[in-house]
Amino acid sequence: MNDVTPLERLERWLLTAVSAPDGLEQGLARARDVDARDLDEVILPSQRVSAADRLRVYSNMYFSRLVEILSEDFPAVTVALGSSGDAIFRDYLDRHPSTNQRLTPLGGHLPTYFLESRPDLPNAHVLAALAHLEHTRELVFEGARGTLLDPAALAAMAPDSWPRARLSFIPASALIRSEWPVNDYLDAVLNGDDATLPAPGLQRILLWRKDYKVRRLVVSPSQFAILQSLRYGRTLMEAIGAGFDAAESDADAVPEDPETIAASLGDWFRTWAEAGVFGALTVDG
């Protein structure tokens, strides 16, 4: 602690004092580990308000604002938690305090929090899946801008170029393979409809940003395998091959007919390109 300046020690004391989930008294007890000074030595009272009450204003505001941010960023999780949401978010913030000036990382540990710190909660696994989807949605919204592929370029590509072609994705995109079909639940919450937590079941979701809005599309096992392969940098033909393999090997999904997949490939790529998922098209050699 010898290399800590008095100002830094004061800043740490103040943050510790106002950031305890159970209020100022808990915060002040923790702050004594940072600096042994009493409250009245740091905060002066006013003519009408004691030093403790002056600091309590900031203590109450600190956690209330962070809980409000989590509720805004995780609306589906908030609905699923119901009346216990405020207390659970406070417990989460106590275990994973804010360490970044940006707000998006604040809820990044929620999925593991539900699985590892709060497995006692009913529906902990589906809560983790919801949190993962909603946090990914926030990350996609903040994703960097990038070039956007003109769908006409894909349509005009010569057939003999397909084996050597590669499609890159826009930066503001993601793929999720979830053990719970949480996309419909999130839709219901965002639309203001009644939402019922789903039973277990695999779901694959493509997310991308277009016109300042995050779009979500549930995709089949073969579509997911194609898109994932493309994200890994494989050629179109390699990705299509992965799609056929997934249709045959995914025992948890409804079987997909290879002939139907083959007949649908053109429509799939056209739909994805027109939706603004792809960033660039390159052809090797």
mmCIF file of C-alpha atoms in Angstrom:
data_model
loop_
_atom_site.group_PDB
_atom_site.id
_atom_site.type_symbol
_atom_site.label_atom_id
_atom_site.label_comp_id
_atom_site.label_asym_id
_atom_site.label_seq_id
_atom_site.Cartn_x
_atom_site.Cartn_y
_atom_site.Cartn_z
ATOM 1 C CA MET A 1 0.000 0.000 0.000
ATOM 2 C CA ASN A 2 3.071 2.293 0.279
ATOM 3 C CA ASP A 3 2.872 3.212 -3.398
ATOM 4 C CA VAL A 4 -0.790 4.272 -3.129
ATOM 5 C CA THR A 5 -1.274 8.030 -2.999
ATOM 6 C CA PRO A 6 -3.629 9.620 -0.442
ATOM 7 C CA LEU A 7 -6.039 10.523 -3.255
ATOM 8 C CA GLU A 8 -6.101 6.953 -4.560
ATOM 9 C CA ARG A 9 -6.715 5.629 -1.053
ATOM 10 C CA LEU A 10 -9.575 8.097 -0.615
ATOM 11 C CA GLU A 11 -11.085 7.102 -3.963
ATOM 12 C CA ARG A 12 -10.926 3.419 -3.021
ATOM 13 C CA TRP A 13 -12.484 4.163 0.349
ATOM 14 C CA LEU A 14 -15.355 6.080 -1.233
ATOM 15 C CA LEU A 15 -16.064 3.431 -3.879
ATOM 16 C CA THR A 16 -15.992 0.660 -1.277
ATOM 17 C CA ALA A 17 -18.301 2.610 1.020
ATOM 18 C CA VAL A 18 -21.009 3.273 -1.569
ATOM 19 C CA SER A 19 -20.876 -0.004 -3.518
ATOM 20 C CA ALA A 20 -21.980 -2.602 -0.953
ATOM 21 C CA PRO A 21 -25.223 -4.360 -1.945
ATOM 22 C CA ASP A 22 -26.699 -4.272 1.580
ATOM 23 C CA GLY A 23 -26.301 -0.562 2.080
ATOM 24 C CA LEU A 24 -24.010 2.033 3.566
ATOM 25 C CA GLU A 25 -23.370 0.305 6.894
ATOM 26 C CA GLN A 26 -22.001 -2.755 5.105
ATOM 27 C CA GLY A 27 -19.988 -0.496 2.817
ATOM 28 C CA LEU A 28 -18.455 1.431 5.692
ATOM 29 C CA ALA A 29 -17.465 -1.802 7.407
ATOM 30 C CA ARG A 30 -15.723 -2.935 4.242
ATOM 31 C CA ALA A 31 -14.137 0.491 3.749
ATOM 32 C CA ARG A 32 -12.278 0.155 7.047
ATOM 33 C CA ASP A 33 -10.134 -2.490 5.387
ATOM 34 C CA VAL A 34 -9.081 0.167 2.858
ATOM 35 C CA ASP A 35 -8.625 3.058 5.273
ATOM 36 C CA ALA A 36 -9.223 2.976 9.018
ATOM 37 C CA ARG A 37 -10.495 6.545 9.227
ATOM 38 C CA ASP A 38 -14.005 7.171 10.530
ATOM 39 C CA LEU A 39 -16.710 8.555 8.280
ATOM 40 C CA ASP A 40 -16.722 11.985 9.929
ATOM 41 C CA GLU A 41 -13.039 12.360 9.100
ATOM 42 C CA VAL A 42 -13.790 12.023 5.399
ATOM 43 C CA ILE A 43 -17.288 13.437 4.839
ATOM 44 C CA LEU A 44 -18.445 16.598 6.585
ATOM 45 C CA PRO A 45 -22.078 16.950 7.659
ATOM 46 C CA SER A 46 -24.200 19.809 6.399
ATOM 47 C CA GLN A 47 -26.410 21.977 8.585
ATOM 48 C CA ARG A 48 -29.351 19.616 8.103
ATOM 49 C CA VAL A 49 -27.895 16.277 6.969
ATOM 50 C CA SER A 50 -25.427 14.042 8.769
ATOM 51 C CA ALA A 51 -22.303 12.756 7.073
ATOM 52 C CA ALA A 52 -23.794 9.251 6.937
ATOM 53 C CA ASP A 53 -27.011 10.440 5.316
ATOM 54 C CA ARG A 54 -25.093 12.485 2.771
ATOM 55 C CA LEU A 55 -23.090 9.425 1.745
ATOM 56 C CA ARG A 56 -26.163 7.177 1.888
ATOM 57 C CA VAL A 57 -27.654 9.123 -1.035
ATOM 58 C CA TYR A 58 -24.783 7.955 -3.239
ATOM 59 C CA SER A 59 -24.860 4.446 -1.795
ATOM 60 C CA ASN A 60 -28.527 4.056 -2.682
ATOM 61 C CA MET A 61 -28.071 5.568 -6.134
ATOM 62 C CA TYR A 62 -25.049 3.422 -7.017
ATOM 63 C CA PHE A 63 -26.686 0.028 -6.781
ATOM 64 C CA SER A 64 -30.096 1.207 -7.895
ATOM 65 C CA ARG A 65 -28.616 2.503 -11.140
ATOM 66 C CA LEU A 66 -26.592 -0.660 -11.808
ATOM 67 C CA VAL A 67 -29.625 -2.863 -11.133
ATOM 68 C CA GLU A 68 -31.622 -0.657 -13.490
ATOM 69 C CA ILE A 69 -28.981 -1.117 -16.199
ATOM 70 C CA LEU A 70 -29.061 -4.901 -15.809
ATOM 71 C CA SER A 71 -32.850 -4.868 -16.012
ATOM 72 C CA GLU A 72 -32.683 -2.854 -19.234
ATOM 73 C CA ASP A 73 -29.995 -5.040 -20.813
ATOM 74 C CA PHE A 74 -31.576 -8.332 -19.701
ATOM 75 C CA PRO A 75 -35.350 -7.847 -19.987
ATOM 76 C CA ALA A 76 -36.083 -11.556 -20.448
ATOM 77 C CA VAL A 77 -33.969 -12.537 -17.442
ATOM 78 C CA THR A 78 -35.696 -9.810 -15.437
ATOM 79 C CA VAL A 79 -39.147 -11.149 -16.318
ATOM 80 C CA ALA A 80 -38.069 -14.716 -15.573
ATOM 81 C CA LEU A 81 -36.730 -13.733 -12.137
ATOM 82 C CA GLY A 82 -39.908 -11.910 -11.182
ATOM 83 C CA SER A 83 -40.020 -10.275 -7.763
ATOM 84 C CA SER A 84 -36.653 -11.747 -6.763
ATOM 85 C CA GLY A 85 -34.848 -9.995 -9.608
ATOM 86 C CA ASP A 86 -33.661 -6.956 -7.668
ATOM 87 C CA ALA A 87 -32.088 -9.026 -4.881
ATOM 88 C CA ILE A 88 -30.478 -11.456 -7.337
ATOM 89 C CA PHE A 89 -29.009 -8.645 -9.427
ATOM 90 C CA ARG A 90 -27.599 -7.079 -6.246
ATOM 91 C CA ASP A 91 -26.036 -10.387 -5.263
ATOM 92 C CA TYR A 92 -24.563 -10.676 -8.756
ATOM 93 C CA LEU A 93 -23.103 -7.167 -8.574
ATOM 94 C CA ASP A 94 -21.575 -7.935 -5.191
ATOM 95 C CA ARG A 95 -19.824 -10.987 -6.664
ATOM 96 C CA HIS A 96 -19.005 -9.304 -9.986
ATOM 97 C CA PRO A 97 -18.619 -5.562 -9.323
ATOM 98 C CA SER A 98 -18.443 -3.099 -12.174
ATOM 99 C CA THR A 99 -14.853 -2.669 -13.356
ATOM 100 C CA ASN A 100 -15.369 -0.933 -16.697
ATOM 101 C CA GLN A 101 -16.507 2.535 -17.704
ATOM 102 C CA ARG A 102 -18.592 0.922 -20.444
ATOM 103 C CA LEU A 103 -21.928 -0.564 -19.400
ATOM 104 C CA THR A 104 -22.109 -3.530 -21.780
ATOM 105 C CA PRO A 105 -19.554 -5.685 -19.886
ATOM 106 C CA LEU A 106 -21.547 -5.289 -16.657
ATOM 107 C CA GLY A 107 -23.695 -8.374 -17.250
ATOM 108 C CA GLY A 108 -21.065 -10.474 -18.982
ATOM 109 C CA HIS A 109 -20.728 -12.887 -16.054
ATOM 110 C CA LEU A 110 -24.463 -13.494 -15.611
ATOM 111 C CA PRO A 111 -24.519 -16.839 -17.486
ATOM 112 C CA THR A 112 -21.766 -18.337 -15.326
ATOM 113 C CA TYR A 113 -23.221 -16.674 -12.223
ATOM 114 C CA PHE A 114 -26.472 -18.595 -12.627
ATOM 115 C CA LEU A 115 -24.683 -21.888 -13.296
ATOM 116 C CA GLU A 116 -21.858 -21.680 -10.768
ATOM 117 C CA SER A 117 -22.869 -19.239 -8.032
ATOM 118 C CA ARG A 118 -26.638 -19.736 -7.951
ATOM 119 C CA PRO A 119 -27.440 -23.304 -9.030
ATOM 120 C CA ASP A 120 -29.980 -23.249 -6.188
ATOM 121 C CA LEU A 121 -32.236 -20.968 -8.212
ATOM 122 C CA PRO A 122 -35.184 -22.589 -9.973
ATOM 123 C CA ASN A 123 -34.516 -22.715 -13.720
ATOM 124 C CA ALA A 124 -30.852 -21.740 -13.256
ATOM 125 C CA HIS A 125 -29.874 -23.380 -16.567
ATOM 126 C CA VAL A 126 -32.526 -21.642 -18.639
ATOM 127 C CA LEU A 127 -31.698 -18.351 -16.897
ATOM 128 C CA ALA A 128 -28.076 -18.827 -17.958
ATOM 129 C CA ALA A 129 -29.160 -19.493 -21.547
ATOM 130 C CA LEU A 130 -31.349 -16.389 -21.561
ATOM 131 C CA ALA A 131 -28.519 -14.294 -20.130
ATOM 132 C CA HIS A 132 -26.129 -15.609 -22.785
ATOM 133 C CA LEU A 133 -28.546 -14.703 -25.586
ATOM 134 C CA GLU A 134 -29.255 -11.244 -24.208
ATOM 135 C CA HIS A 135 -25.603 -10.432 -23.545
ATOM 136 C CA THR A 136 -24.681 -11.604 -27.049
ATOM 137 C CA ARG A 137 -27.416 -9.325 -28.345
ATOM 138 C CA GLU A 138 -25.766 -6.394 -26.571
ATOM 139 C CA LEU A 139 -22.330 -7.289 -27.933
ATOM 140 C CA VAL A 140 -23.694 -7.521 -31.477
ATOM 141 C CA PHE A 141 -25.371 -4.137 -31.084
ATOM 142 C CA GLU A 142 -22.008 -2.615 -30.143
ATOM 143 C CA GLY A 143 -20.086 -4.504 -32.830
ATOM 144 C CA ALA A 144 -17.810 -2.556 -35.140
ATOM 145 C CA ARG A 145 -18.959 -1.340 -38.509
ATOM 146 C CA GLY A 146 -17.640 -3.188 -41.499
ATOM 147 C CA THR A 147 -18.036 -3.552 -45.220
ATOM 148 C CA LEU A 148 -21.302 -5.021 -46.467
ATOM 149 C CA LEU A 149 -21.445 -7.507 -49.321
ATOM 150 C CA ASP A 150 -23.568 -6.508 -52.301
ATOM 151 C CA PRO A 151 -25.946 -9.468 -52.825
ATOM 152 C CA ALA A 152 -25.509 -9.011 -56.575
ATOM 153 C CA ALA A 153 -21.837 -9.988 -56.248
ATOM 154 C CA LEU A 154 -22.814 -13.361 -54.828
ATOM 155 C CA ALA A 155 -25.501 -13.898 -57.453
ATOM 156 C CA ALA A 156 -23.062 -13.056 -60.256
ATOM 157 C CA MET A 157 -20.304 -15.408 -59.102
ATOM 158 C CA ALA A 158 -19.336 -17.987 -61.727
ATOM 159 C CA PRO A 159 -20.204 -21.595 -60.786
ATOM 160 C CA ASP A 160 -16.581 -22.713 -61.141
ATOM 161 C CA SER A 161 -15.581 -20.178 -58.454
ATOM 162 C CA TRP A 162 -17.736 -21.730 -55.726
ATOM 163 C CA PRO A 163 -15.186 -24.338 -54.577
ATOM 164 C CA ARG A 164 -12.620 -21.558 -53.956
ATOM 165 C CA ALA A 165 -14.957 -18.865 -52.613
ATOM 166 C CA ARG A 166 -15.120 -17.661 -49.026
ATOM 167 C CA LEU A 167 -17.695 -15.442 -47.350
ATOM 168 C CA SER A 168 -16.816 -13.307 -44.355
ATOM 169 C CA PHE A 169 -19.357 -12.007 -41.867
ATOM 170 C CA ILE A 170 -19.939 -8.446 -40.756
ATOM 171 C CA PRO A 171 -18.279 -7.764 -37.363
ATOM 172 C CA ALA A 172 -21.649 -7.121 -35.721
ATOM 173 C CA SER A 173 -22.828 -10.732 -35.897
ATOM 174 C CA ALA A 174 -22.803 -13.915 -33.832
ATOM 175 C CA LEU A 175 -23.983 -17.518 -33.772
ATOM 176 C CA ILE A 176 -25.388 -19.234 -30.691
ATOM 177 C CA ARG A 177 -26.047 -22.906 -30.090
ATOM 178 C CA SER A 178 -28.234 -23.087 -26.995
ATOM 179 C CA GLU A 179 -29.411 -26.059 -24.945
ATOM 180 C CA TRP A 180 -32.658 -24.177 -24.373
ATOM 181 C CA PRO A 181 -35.009 -22.649 -26.995
ATOM 182 C CA VAL A 182 -34.865 -19.175 -25.483
ATOM 183 C CA ASN A 183 -35.403 -17.084 -28.613
ATOM 184 C CA ASP A 184 -39.196 -17.342 -28.464
ATOM 185 C CA TYR A 185 -39.183 -16.363 -24.798
ATOM 186 C CA LEU A 186 -37.152 -13.247 -25.577
ATOM 187 C CA ASP A 187 -39.508 -12.408 -28.444
ATOM 188 C CA ALA A 188 -42.518 -12.685 -26.139
ATOM 189 C CA VAL A 189 -40.931 -10.416 -23.535
ATOM 190 C CA LEU A 190 -39.902 -7.775 -26.081
ATOM 191 C CA ASN A 191 -43.382 -7.845 -27.635
ATOM 192 C CA GLY A 192 -45.089 -7.496 -24.265
ATOM 193 C CA ASP A 193 -46.733 -10.917 -24.539
ATOM 194 C CA ASP A 194 -47.104 -13.582 -21.864
ATOM 195 C CA ALA A 195 -43.852 -15.536 -21.663
ATOM 196 C CA THR A 196 -43.486 -19.129 -20.477
ATOM 197 C CA LEU A 197 -40.051 -20.569 -19.770
ATOM 198 C CA PRO A 198 -39.278 -23.295 -22.307
ATOM 199 C CA ALA A 199 -38.514 -26.958 -21.798
ATOM 200 C CA PRO A 200 -34.991 -28.123 -22.731
ATOM 201 C CA GLY A 201 -34.235 -28.362 -26.428
ATOM 202 C CA LEU A 202 -31.439 -27.376 -28.786
ATOM 203 C CA GLN A 203 -31.789 -24.088 -30.623
ATOM 204 C CA ARG A 204 -29.412 -22.393 -33.027
ATOM 205 C CA ILE A 205 -29.629 -18.632 -33.483
ATOM 206 C CA LEU A 206 -28.002 -16.223 -35.926
ATOM 207 C CA LEU A 207 -27.691 -12.635 -34.699
ATOM 208 C CA TRP A 208 -26.616 -9.607 -36.714
ATOM 209 C CA ARG A 209 -27.071 -5.851 -36.672
ATOM 210 C CA LYS A 210 -28.829 -4.041 -39.480
ATOM 211 C CA ASP A 211 -30.130 -0.474 -39.479
ATOM 212 C CA TYR A 212 -29.099 -0.054 -35.827
ATOM 213 C CA LYS A 213 -31.230 -3.002 -34.744
ATOM 214 C CA VAL A 214 -30.109 -6.501 -33.741
ATOM 215 C CA ARG A 215 -31.881 -9.147 -35.804
ATOM 216 C CA ARG A 216 -32.287 -12.750 -34.691
ATOM 217 C CA LEU A 217 -33.034 -15.780 -36.833
ATOM 218 C CA VAL A 218 -33.480 -19.368 -35.670
ATOM 219 C CA VAL A 219 -31.642 -21.652 -38.108
ATOM 220 C CA SER A 220 -31.638 -25.388 -38.750
ATOM 221 C CA PRO A 221 -28.695 -27.682 -37.892
ATOM 222 C CA SER A 222 -27.513 -27.692 -41.512
ATOM 223 C CA GLN A 223 -27.811 -23.910 -41.808
ATOM 224 C CA PHE A 224 -25.943 -23.450 -38.537
ATOM 225 C CA ALA A 225 -23.137 -25.755 -39.676
ATOM 226 C CA ILE A 226 -22.804 -23.851 -42.963
ATOM 227 C CA LEU A 227 -22.743 -20.460 -41.259
ATOM 228 C CA GLN A 228 -20.342 -21.598 -38.560
ATOM 229 C CA SER A 229 -17.976 -23.085 -41.131
ATOM 230 C CA LEU A 230 -17.984 -19.826 -43.062
ATOM 231 C CA ARG A 231 -17.177 -17.925 -39.870
ATOM 232 C CA TYR A 232 -14.223 -20.264 -39.369
ATOM 233 C CA GLY A 233 -12.929 -19.188 -42.789
ATOM 234 C CA ARG A 234 -13.750 -22.312 -44.771
ATOM 235 C CA THR A 235 -14.718 -22.241 -48.438
ATOM 236 C CA LEU A 236 -18.312 -22.349 -49.606
ATOM 237 C CA MET A 237 -17.980 -25.956 -50.703
ATOM 238 C CA GLU A 238 -16.448 -26.970 -47.370
ATOM 239 C CA ALA A 239 -19.223 -25.153 -45.526
ATOM 240 C CA ILE A 240 -21.925 -26.779 -47.627
ATOM 241 C CA GLY A 241 -20.352 -30.156 -46.954
ATOM 242 C CA ALA A 242 -20.482 -29.419 -43.225
ATOM 243 C CA GLY A 243 -24.159 -28.608 -43.623
ATOM 244 C CA PHE A 244 -24.918 -31.999 -45.162
ATOM 245 C CA ASP A 245 -22.863 -33.724 -42.455
ATOM 246 C CA ALA A 246 -24.787 -31.931 -39.700
ATOM 247 C CA ALA A 247 -28.113 -32.924 -41.205
ATOM 248 C CA GLU A 248 -27.087 -36.568 -40.989
ATOM 249 C CA SER A 249 -25.306 -36.558 -37.621
ATOM 250 C CA ASP A 250 -27.412 -34.294 -35.371
ATOM 251 C CA ALA A 251 -29.451 -36.818 -33.394
ATOM 252 C CA ASP A 252 -31.194 -34.097 -31.372
ATOM 253 C CA ALA A 253 -32.832 -32.428 -34.368
ATOM 254 C CA VAL A 254 -35.597 -33.254 -36.783
ATOM 255 C CA PRO A 255 -33.980 -35.091 -39.720
ATOM 256 C CA GLU A 256 -33.314 -32.923 -42.769
ATOM 257 C CA ASP A 257 -33.673 -34.348 -46.249
ATOM 258 C CA PRO A 258 -30.427 -33.936 -48.266
ATOM 259 C CA GLU A 259 -32.374 -33.260 -51.458
ATOM 260 C CA THR A 260 -34.320 -30.496 -49.731
ATOM 261 C CA ILE A 261 -31.079 -28.975 -48.463
ATOM 262 C CA ALA A 262 -29.552 -29.056 -51.946
ATOM 263 C CA ALA A 263 -32.630 -27.408 -53.439
ATOM 264 C CA SER A 264 -32.658 -24.725 -50.725
ATOM 265 C CA LEU A 265 -29.012 -23.652 -50.780
ATOM 266 C CA GLY A 266 -29.482 -20.869 -53.309
ATOM 267 C CA ASP A 267 -32.395 -19.389 -51.368
ATOM 268 C CA TRP A 268 -30.495 -19.606 -48.094
ATOM 269 C CA PHE A 269 -27.443 -17.754 -49.365
ATOM 270 C CA ARG A 270 -29.576 -15.169 -51.130
ATOM 271 C CA THR A 271 -31.610 -14.573 -47.965
ATOM 272 C CA TRP A 272 -28.522 -14.196 -45.787
ATOM 273 C CA ALA A 273 -26.832 -11.869 -48.268
ATOM 274 C CA GLU A 274 -29.910 -9.674 -48.673
ATOM 275 C CA ALA A 275 -30.345 -9.561 -44.896
ATOM 276 C CA GLY A 276 -26.875 -8.029 -44.553
ATOM 277 C CA VAL A 277 -25.101 -10.893 -42.795
ATOM 278 C CA PHE A 278 -22.045 -11.103 -45.069
ATOM 279 C CA GLY A 279 -19.235 -8.587 -45.258
ATOM 280 C CA ALA A 280 -17.151 -9.712 -48.214
ATOM 281 C CA LEU A 281 -16.734 -12.375 -50.889
ATOM 282 C CA THR A 282 -13.275 -13.582 -51.885
ATOM 283 C CA VAL A 283 -12.122 -16.296 -54.279
ATOM 284 C CA ASP A 284 -8.839 -18.130 -53.677
ATOM 285 C CA GLY A 285 -6.249 -18.190 -56.431
#
